[in-house]
PDB file of C-alpha atoms in Angstrom:
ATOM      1  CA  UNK A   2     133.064  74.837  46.282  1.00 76.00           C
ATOM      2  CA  UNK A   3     129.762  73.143  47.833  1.00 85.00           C
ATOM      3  CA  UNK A   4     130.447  71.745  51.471  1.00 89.00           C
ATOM      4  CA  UNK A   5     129.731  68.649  52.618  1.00 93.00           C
ATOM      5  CA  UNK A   6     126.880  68.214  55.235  1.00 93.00           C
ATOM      6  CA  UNK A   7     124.728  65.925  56.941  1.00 94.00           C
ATOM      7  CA  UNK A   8     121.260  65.901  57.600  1.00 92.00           C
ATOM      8  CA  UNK A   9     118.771  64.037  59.624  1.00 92.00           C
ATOM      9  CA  UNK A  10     115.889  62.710  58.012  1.00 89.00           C
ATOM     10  CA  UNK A  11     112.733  61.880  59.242  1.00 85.00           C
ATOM     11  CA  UNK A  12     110.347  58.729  57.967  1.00 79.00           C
ATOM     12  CA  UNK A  13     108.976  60.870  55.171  1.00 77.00           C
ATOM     13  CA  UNK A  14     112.759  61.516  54.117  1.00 78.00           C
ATOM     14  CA  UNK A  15     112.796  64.901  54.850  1.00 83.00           C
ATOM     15  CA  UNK A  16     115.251  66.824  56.465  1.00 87.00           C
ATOM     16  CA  UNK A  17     114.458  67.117  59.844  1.00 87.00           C
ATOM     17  CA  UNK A  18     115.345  71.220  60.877  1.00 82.00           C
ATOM     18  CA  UNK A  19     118.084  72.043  62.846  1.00 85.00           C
ATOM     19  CA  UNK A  20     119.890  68.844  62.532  1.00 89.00           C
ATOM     20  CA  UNK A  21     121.923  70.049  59.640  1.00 91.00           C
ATOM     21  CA  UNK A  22     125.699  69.458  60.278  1.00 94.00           C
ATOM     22  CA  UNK A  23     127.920  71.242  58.136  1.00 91.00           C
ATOM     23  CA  UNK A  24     131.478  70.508  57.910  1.00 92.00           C
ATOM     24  CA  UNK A  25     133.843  73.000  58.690  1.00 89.00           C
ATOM     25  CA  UNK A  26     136.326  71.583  55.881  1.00 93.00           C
ATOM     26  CA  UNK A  27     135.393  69.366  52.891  1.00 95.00           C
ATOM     27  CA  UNK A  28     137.220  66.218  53.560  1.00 94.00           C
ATOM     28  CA  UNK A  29     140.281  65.203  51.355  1.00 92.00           C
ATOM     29  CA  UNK A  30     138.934  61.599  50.711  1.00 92.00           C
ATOM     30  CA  UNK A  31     135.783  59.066  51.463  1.00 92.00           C
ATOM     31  CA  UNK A  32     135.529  55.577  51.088  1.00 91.00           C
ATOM     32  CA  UNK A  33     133.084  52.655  50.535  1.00 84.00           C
ATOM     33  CA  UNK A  34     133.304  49.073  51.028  1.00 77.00           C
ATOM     34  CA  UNK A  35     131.598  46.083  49.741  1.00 72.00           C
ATOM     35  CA  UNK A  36     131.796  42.221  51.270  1.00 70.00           C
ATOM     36  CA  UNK A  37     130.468  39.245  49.578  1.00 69.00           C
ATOM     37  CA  UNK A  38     129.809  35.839  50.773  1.00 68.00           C
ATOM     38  CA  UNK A  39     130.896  32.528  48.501  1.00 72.00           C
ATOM     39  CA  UNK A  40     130.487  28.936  49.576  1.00 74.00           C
ATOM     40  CA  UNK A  41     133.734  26.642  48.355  1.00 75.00           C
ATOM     41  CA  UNK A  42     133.035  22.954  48.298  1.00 73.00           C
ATOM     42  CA  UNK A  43     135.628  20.638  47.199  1.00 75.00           C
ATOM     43  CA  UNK A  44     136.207  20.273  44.026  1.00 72.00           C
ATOM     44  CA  UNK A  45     133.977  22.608  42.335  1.00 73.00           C
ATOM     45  CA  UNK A  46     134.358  26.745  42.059  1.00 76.00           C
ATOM     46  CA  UNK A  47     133.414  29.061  44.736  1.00 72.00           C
ATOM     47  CA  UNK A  48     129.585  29.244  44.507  1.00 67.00           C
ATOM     48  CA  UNK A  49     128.372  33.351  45.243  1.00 62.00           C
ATOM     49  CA  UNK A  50     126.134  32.949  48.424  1.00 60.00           C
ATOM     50  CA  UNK A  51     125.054  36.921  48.353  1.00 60.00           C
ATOM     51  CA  UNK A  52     126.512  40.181  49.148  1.00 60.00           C
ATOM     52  CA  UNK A  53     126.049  43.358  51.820  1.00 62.00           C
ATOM     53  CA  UNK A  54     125.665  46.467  51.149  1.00 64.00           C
ATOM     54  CA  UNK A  55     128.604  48.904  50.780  1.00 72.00           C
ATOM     55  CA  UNK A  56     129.560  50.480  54.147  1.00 84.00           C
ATOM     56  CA  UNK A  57     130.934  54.539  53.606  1.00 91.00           C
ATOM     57  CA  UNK A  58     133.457  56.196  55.837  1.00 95.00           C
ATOM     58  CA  UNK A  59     134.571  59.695  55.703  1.00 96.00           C
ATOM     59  CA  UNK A  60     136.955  61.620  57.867  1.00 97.00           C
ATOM     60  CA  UNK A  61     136.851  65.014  59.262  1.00 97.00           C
ATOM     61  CA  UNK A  62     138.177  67.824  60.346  1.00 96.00           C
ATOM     62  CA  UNK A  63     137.468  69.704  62.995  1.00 96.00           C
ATOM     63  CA  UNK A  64     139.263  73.379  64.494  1.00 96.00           C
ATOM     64  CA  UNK A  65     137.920  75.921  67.253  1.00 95.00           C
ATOM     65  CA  UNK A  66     141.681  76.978  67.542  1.00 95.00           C
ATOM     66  CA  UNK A  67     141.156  80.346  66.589  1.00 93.00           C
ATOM     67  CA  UNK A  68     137.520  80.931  68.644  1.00 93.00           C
ATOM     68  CA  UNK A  69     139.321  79.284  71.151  1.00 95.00           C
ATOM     69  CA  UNK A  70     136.120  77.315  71.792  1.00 95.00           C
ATOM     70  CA  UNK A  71     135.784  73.144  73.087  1.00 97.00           C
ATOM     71  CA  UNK A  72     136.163  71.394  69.418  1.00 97.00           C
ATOM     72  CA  UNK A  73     132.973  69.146  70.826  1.00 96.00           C
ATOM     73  CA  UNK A  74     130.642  71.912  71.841  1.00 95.00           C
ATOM     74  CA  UNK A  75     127.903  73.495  69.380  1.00 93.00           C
ATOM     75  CA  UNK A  76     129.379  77.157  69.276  1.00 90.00           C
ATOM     76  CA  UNK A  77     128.463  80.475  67.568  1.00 89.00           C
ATOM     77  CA  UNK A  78     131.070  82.605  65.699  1.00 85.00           C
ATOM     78  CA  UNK A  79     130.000  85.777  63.807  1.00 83.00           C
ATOM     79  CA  UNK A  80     126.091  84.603  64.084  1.00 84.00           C
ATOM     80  CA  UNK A  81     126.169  81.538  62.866  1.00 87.00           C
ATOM     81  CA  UNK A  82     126.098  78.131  64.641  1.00 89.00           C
ATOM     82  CA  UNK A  83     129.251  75.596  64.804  1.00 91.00           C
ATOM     83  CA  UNK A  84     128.807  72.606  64.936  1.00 93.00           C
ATOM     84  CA  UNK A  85     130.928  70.793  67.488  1.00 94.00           C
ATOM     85  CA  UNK A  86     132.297  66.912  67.484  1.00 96.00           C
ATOM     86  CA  UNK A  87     128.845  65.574  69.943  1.00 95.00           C
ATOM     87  CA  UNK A  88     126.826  66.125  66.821  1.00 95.00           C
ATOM     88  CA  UNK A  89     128.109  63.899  64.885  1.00 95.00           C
ATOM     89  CA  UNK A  90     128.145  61.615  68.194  1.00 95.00           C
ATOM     90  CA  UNK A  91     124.694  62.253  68.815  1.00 93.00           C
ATOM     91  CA  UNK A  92     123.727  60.395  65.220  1.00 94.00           C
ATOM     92  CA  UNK A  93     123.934  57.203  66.681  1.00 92.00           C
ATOM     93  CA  UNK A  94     121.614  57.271  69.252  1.00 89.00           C
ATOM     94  CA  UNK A  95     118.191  56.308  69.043  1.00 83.00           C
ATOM     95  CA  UNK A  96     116.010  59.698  67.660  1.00 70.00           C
ATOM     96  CA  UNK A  97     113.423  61.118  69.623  1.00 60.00           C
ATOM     97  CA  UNK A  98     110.836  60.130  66.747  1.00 52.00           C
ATOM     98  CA  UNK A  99     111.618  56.351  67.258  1.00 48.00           C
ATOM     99  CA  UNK A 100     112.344  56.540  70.982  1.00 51.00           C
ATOM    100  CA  UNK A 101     110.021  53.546  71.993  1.00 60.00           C
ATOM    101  CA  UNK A 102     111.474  51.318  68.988  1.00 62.00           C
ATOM    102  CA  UNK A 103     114.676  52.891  69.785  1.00 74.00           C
ATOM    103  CA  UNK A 104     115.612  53.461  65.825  1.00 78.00           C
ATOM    104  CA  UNK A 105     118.554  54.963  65.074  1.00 84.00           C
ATOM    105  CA  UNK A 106     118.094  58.830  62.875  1.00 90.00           C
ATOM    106  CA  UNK A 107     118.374  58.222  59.037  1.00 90.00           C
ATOM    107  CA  UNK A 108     120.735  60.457  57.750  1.00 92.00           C
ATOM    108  CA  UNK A 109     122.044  61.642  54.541  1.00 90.00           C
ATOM    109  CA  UNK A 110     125.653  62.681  54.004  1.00 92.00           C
ATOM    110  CA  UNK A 111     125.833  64.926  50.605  1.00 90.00           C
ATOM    111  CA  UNK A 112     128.431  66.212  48.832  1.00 90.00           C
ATOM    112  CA  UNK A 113     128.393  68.207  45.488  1.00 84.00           C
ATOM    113  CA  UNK A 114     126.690  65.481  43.778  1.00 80.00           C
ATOM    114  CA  UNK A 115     127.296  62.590  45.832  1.00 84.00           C
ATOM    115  CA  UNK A 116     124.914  61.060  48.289  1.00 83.00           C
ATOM    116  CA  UNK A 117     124.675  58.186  50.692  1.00 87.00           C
ATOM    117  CA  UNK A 118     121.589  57.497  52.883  1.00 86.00           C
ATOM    118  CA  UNK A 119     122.114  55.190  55.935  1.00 90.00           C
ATOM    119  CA  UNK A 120     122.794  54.827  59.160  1.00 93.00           C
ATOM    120  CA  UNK A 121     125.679  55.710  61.316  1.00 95.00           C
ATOM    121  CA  UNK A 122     127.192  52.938  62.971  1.00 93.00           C
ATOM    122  CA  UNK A 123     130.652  54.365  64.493  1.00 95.00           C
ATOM    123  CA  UNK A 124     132.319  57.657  65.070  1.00 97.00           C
ATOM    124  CA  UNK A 125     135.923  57.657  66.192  1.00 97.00           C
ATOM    125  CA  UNK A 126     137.534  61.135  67.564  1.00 97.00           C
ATOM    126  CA  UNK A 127     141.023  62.148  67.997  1.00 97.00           C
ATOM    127  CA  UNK A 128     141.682  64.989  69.736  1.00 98.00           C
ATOM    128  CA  UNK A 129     144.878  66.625  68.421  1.00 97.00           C
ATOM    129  CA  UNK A 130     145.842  70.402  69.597  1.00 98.00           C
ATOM    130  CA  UNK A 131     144.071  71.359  73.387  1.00 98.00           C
ATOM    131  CA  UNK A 132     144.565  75.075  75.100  1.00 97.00           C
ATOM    132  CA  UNK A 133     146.244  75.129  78.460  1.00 97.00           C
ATOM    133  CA  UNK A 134     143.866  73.933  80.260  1.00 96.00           C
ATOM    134  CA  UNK A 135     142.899  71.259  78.557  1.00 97.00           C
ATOM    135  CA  UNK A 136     140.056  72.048  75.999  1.00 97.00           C
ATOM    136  CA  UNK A 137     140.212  70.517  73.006  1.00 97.00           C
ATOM    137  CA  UNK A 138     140.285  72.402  69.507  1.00 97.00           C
ATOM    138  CA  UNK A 139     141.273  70.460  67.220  1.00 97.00           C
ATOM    139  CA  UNK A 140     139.954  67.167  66.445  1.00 97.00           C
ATOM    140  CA  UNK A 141     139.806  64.310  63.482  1.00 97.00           C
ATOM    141  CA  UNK A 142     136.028  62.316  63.423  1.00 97.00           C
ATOM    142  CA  UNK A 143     136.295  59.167  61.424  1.00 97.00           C
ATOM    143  CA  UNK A 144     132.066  58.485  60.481  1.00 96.00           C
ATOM    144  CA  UNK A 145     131.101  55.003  59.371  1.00 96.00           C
ATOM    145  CA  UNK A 146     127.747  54.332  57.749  1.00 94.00           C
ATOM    146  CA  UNK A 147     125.946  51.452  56.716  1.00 89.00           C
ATOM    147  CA  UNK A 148     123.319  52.200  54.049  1.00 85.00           C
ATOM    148  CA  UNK A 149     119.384  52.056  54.696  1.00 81.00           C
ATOM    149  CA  UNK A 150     118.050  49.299  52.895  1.00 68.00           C
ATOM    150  CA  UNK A 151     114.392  47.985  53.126  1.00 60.00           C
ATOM    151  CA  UNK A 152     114.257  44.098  53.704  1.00 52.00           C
ATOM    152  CA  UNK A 153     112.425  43.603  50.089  1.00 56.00           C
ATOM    153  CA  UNK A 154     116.025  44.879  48.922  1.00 57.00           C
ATOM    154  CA  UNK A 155     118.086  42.841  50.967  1.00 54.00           C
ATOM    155  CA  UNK A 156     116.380  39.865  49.991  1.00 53.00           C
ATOM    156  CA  UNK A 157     116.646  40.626  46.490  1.00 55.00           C
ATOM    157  CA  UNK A 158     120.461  41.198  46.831  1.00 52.00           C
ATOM    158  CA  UNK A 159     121.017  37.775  48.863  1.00 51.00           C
ATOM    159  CA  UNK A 160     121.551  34.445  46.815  1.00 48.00           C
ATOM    160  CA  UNK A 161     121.345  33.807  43.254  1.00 44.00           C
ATOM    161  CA  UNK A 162     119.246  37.289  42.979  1.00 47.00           C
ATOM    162  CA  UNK A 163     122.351  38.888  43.950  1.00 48.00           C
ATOM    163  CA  UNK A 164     123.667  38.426  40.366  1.00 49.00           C
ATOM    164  CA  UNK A 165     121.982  41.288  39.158  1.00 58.00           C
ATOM    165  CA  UNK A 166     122.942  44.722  38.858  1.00 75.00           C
ATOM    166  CA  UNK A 167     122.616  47.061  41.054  1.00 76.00           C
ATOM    167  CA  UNK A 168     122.607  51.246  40.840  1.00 84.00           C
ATOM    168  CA  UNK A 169     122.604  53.945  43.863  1.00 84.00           C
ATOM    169  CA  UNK A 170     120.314  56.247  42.984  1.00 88.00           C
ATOM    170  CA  UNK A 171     121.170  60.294  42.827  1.00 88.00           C
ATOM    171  CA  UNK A 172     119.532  63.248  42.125  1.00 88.00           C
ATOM    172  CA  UNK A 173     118.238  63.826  39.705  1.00 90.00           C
ATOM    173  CA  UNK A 174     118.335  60.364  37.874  1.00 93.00           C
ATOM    174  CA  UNK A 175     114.946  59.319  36.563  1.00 94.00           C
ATOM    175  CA  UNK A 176     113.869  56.260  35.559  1.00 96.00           C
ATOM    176  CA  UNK A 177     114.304  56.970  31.951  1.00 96.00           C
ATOM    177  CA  UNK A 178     117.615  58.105  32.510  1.00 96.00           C
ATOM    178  CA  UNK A 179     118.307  54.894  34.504  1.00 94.00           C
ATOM    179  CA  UNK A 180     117.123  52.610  31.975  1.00 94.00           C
ATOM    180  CA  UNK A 181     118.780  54.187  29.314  1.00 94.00           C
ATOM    181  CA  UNK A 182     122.364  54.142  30.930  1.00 92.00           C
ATOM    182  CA  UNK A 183     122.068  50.544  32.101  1.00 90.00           C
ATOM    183  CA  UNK A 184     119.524  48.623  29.887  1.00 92.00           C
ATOM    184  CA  UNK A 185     120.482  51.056  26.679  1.00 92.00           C
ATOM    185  CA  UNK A 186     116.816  51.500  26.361  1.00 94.00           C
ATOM    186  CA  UNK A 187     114.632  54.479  28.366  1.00 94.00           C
ATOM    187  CA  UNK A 188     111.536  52.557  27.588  1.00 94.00           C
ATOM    188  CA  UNK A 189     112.107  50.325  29.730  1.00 94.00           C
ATOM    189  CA  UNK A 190     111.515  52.386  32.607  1.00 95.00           C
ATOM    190  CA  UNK A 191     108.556  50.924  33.751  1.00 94.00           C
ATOM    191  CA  UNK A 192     110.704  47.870  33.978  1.00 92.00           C
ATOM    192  CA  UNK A 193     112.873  49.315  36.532  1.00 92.00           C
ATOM    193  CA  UNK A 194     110.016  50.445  38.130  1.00 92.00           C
ATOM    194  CA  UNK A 195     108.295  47.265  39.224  1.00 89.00           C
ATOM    195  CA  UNK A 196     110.959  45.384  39.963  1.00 84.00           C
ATOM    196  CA  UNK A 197     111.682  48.205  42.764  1.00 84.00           C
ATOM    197  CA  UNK A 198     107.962  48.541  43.711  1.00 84.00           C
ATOM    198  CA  UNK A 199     108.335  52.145  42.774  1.00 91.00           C
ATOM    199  CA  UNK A 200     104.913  53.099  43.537  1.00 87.00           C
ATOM    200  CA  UNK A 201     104.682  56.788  42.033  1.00 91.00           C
ATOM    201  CA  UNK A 202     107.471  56.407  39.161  1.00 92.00           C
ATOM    202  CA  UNK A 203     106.579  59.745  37.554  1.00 93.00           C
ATOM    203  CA  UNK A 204     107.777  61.608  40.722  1.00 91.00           C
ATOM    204  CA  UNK A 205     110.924  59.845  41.028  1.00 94.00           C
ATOM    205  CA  UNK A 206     113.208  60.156  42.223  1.00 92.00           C
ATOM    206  CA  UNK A 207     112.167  62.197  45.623  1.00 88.00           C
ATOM    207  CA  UNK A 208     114.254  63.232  48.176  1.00 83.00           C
ATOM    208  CA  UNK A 209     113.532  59.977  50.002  1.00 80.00           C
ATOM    209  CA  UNK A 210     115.178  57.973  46.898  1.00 85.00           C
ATOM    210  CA  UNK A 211     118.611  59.899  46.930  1.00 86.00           C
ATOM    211  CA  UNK A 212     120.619  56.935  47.647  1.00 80.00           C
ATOM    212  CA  UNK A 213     118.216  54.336  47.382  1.00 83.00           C
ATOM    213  CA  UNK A 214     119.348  50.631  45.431  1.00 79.00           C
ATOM    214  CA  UNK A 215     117.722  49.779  43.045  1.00 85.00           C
ATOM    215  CA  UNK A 216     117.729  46.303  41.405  1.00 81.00           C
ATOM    216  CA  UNK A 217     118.120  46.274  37.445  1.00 85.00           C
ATOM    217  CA  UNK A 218     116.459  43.678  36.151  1.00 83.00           C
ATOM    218  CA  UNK A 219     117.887  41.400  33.328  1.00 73.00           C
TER     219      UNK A 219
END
């Protein structure tokens, strides 16, 4: 079975090298969450005001139990490098490349076939099993993300815009393909294309895409 991981990515959106996190067990669940925004006036049915993007958190496990090693350090057992619980930490401070705007690291948390690009906004640890003295091995790391959007999309999805479909992209998923599952019609591809200001739609997607929303136009 493939494990989850995370990667850093850097402007380009590629992985950055040694940034890799990979779990040490695939979690059991994940979740996403969407809020939207409607204006009641008195009298008359809500009115949709516009929409945020869907938030993902996952929850995982981590165990040193057996290494006997602190759950939150980066460790090595048989020659290859653990990962410990500050890693994930570490994700949502600023990244050296953006130190002087002080931008958090992009990341991309990828599972089997699923994908979401953002940012990390919180990471919540519980420590649950320590050795005598103390050191914690075993710990639970709850990691919320809010997706990277570019302000052309977000204005897109606010207001009446908002009315329009929406996909995530994966990989894999041209344009063709796109158009053909949700306007039942892979000529209209181009479509697609310019309402996203797709620049280079015969290379998409690329690995900077994987996650990316795109509007579907009517």
């Amino acid at each position: 079975m493939a494990k989850a991981m995370i990667c850093v990515l850097d402007k380009k959106g590629n992985e950055v090298k040694d940034k890799r996190i990979e779990v040490l067990f695939n979690p059991s669940d994940y979740a996403t969450a969407v809020n939207v925004s409607w204006v009641e006036k008195e009298g008359s049915p809500p009115e949709f005001k516009g929409s945020n993007f869907d938030k993902f958190s996952v929850t995982l496990l981590f165990d040193t139990y057996e290494s006997r090693a602190d759950v939150r350090e980066d460790h090595t057992e048989s020659g290859k490098l653990i990962k410990g619980t500050k890693s994930l930490v570490e994700l949502t401070f600023p990244s050296e490349a953006g130190a002087n705007s002080k931008n958090p690291p992009m990341c991309l948390f990828t599972w089997g076939k699923f994908n979401f690009k953002g940012y990390v906004e919180k990471v919540d640890q519980k420590f649950t099993m320590f050795l005598s003295d103390g050191i914690p091995v075993r710990a639970t790391v709850t990691l919320t993300m809010r997706p990277a959007v570019t302000a052309q999309e977000m204005l897109k999805l606010k207001g009446a815009e908002a009315c329009r479909k929406v996909r995530v992209v994966k990989e894999g998923e041209r344009l063709d393909f796109i158009a053909s599952e949700e306007l039942k019609n892979p000529l209209l591809w181009r479509a697609i294309a310019e309402a996203n200001d797709i620049a280079d739609p015969f290379n998409f997607p690329g690995p900077q895409d994987i996650g990316r929303i795109l509007i579907i136009p009517d």
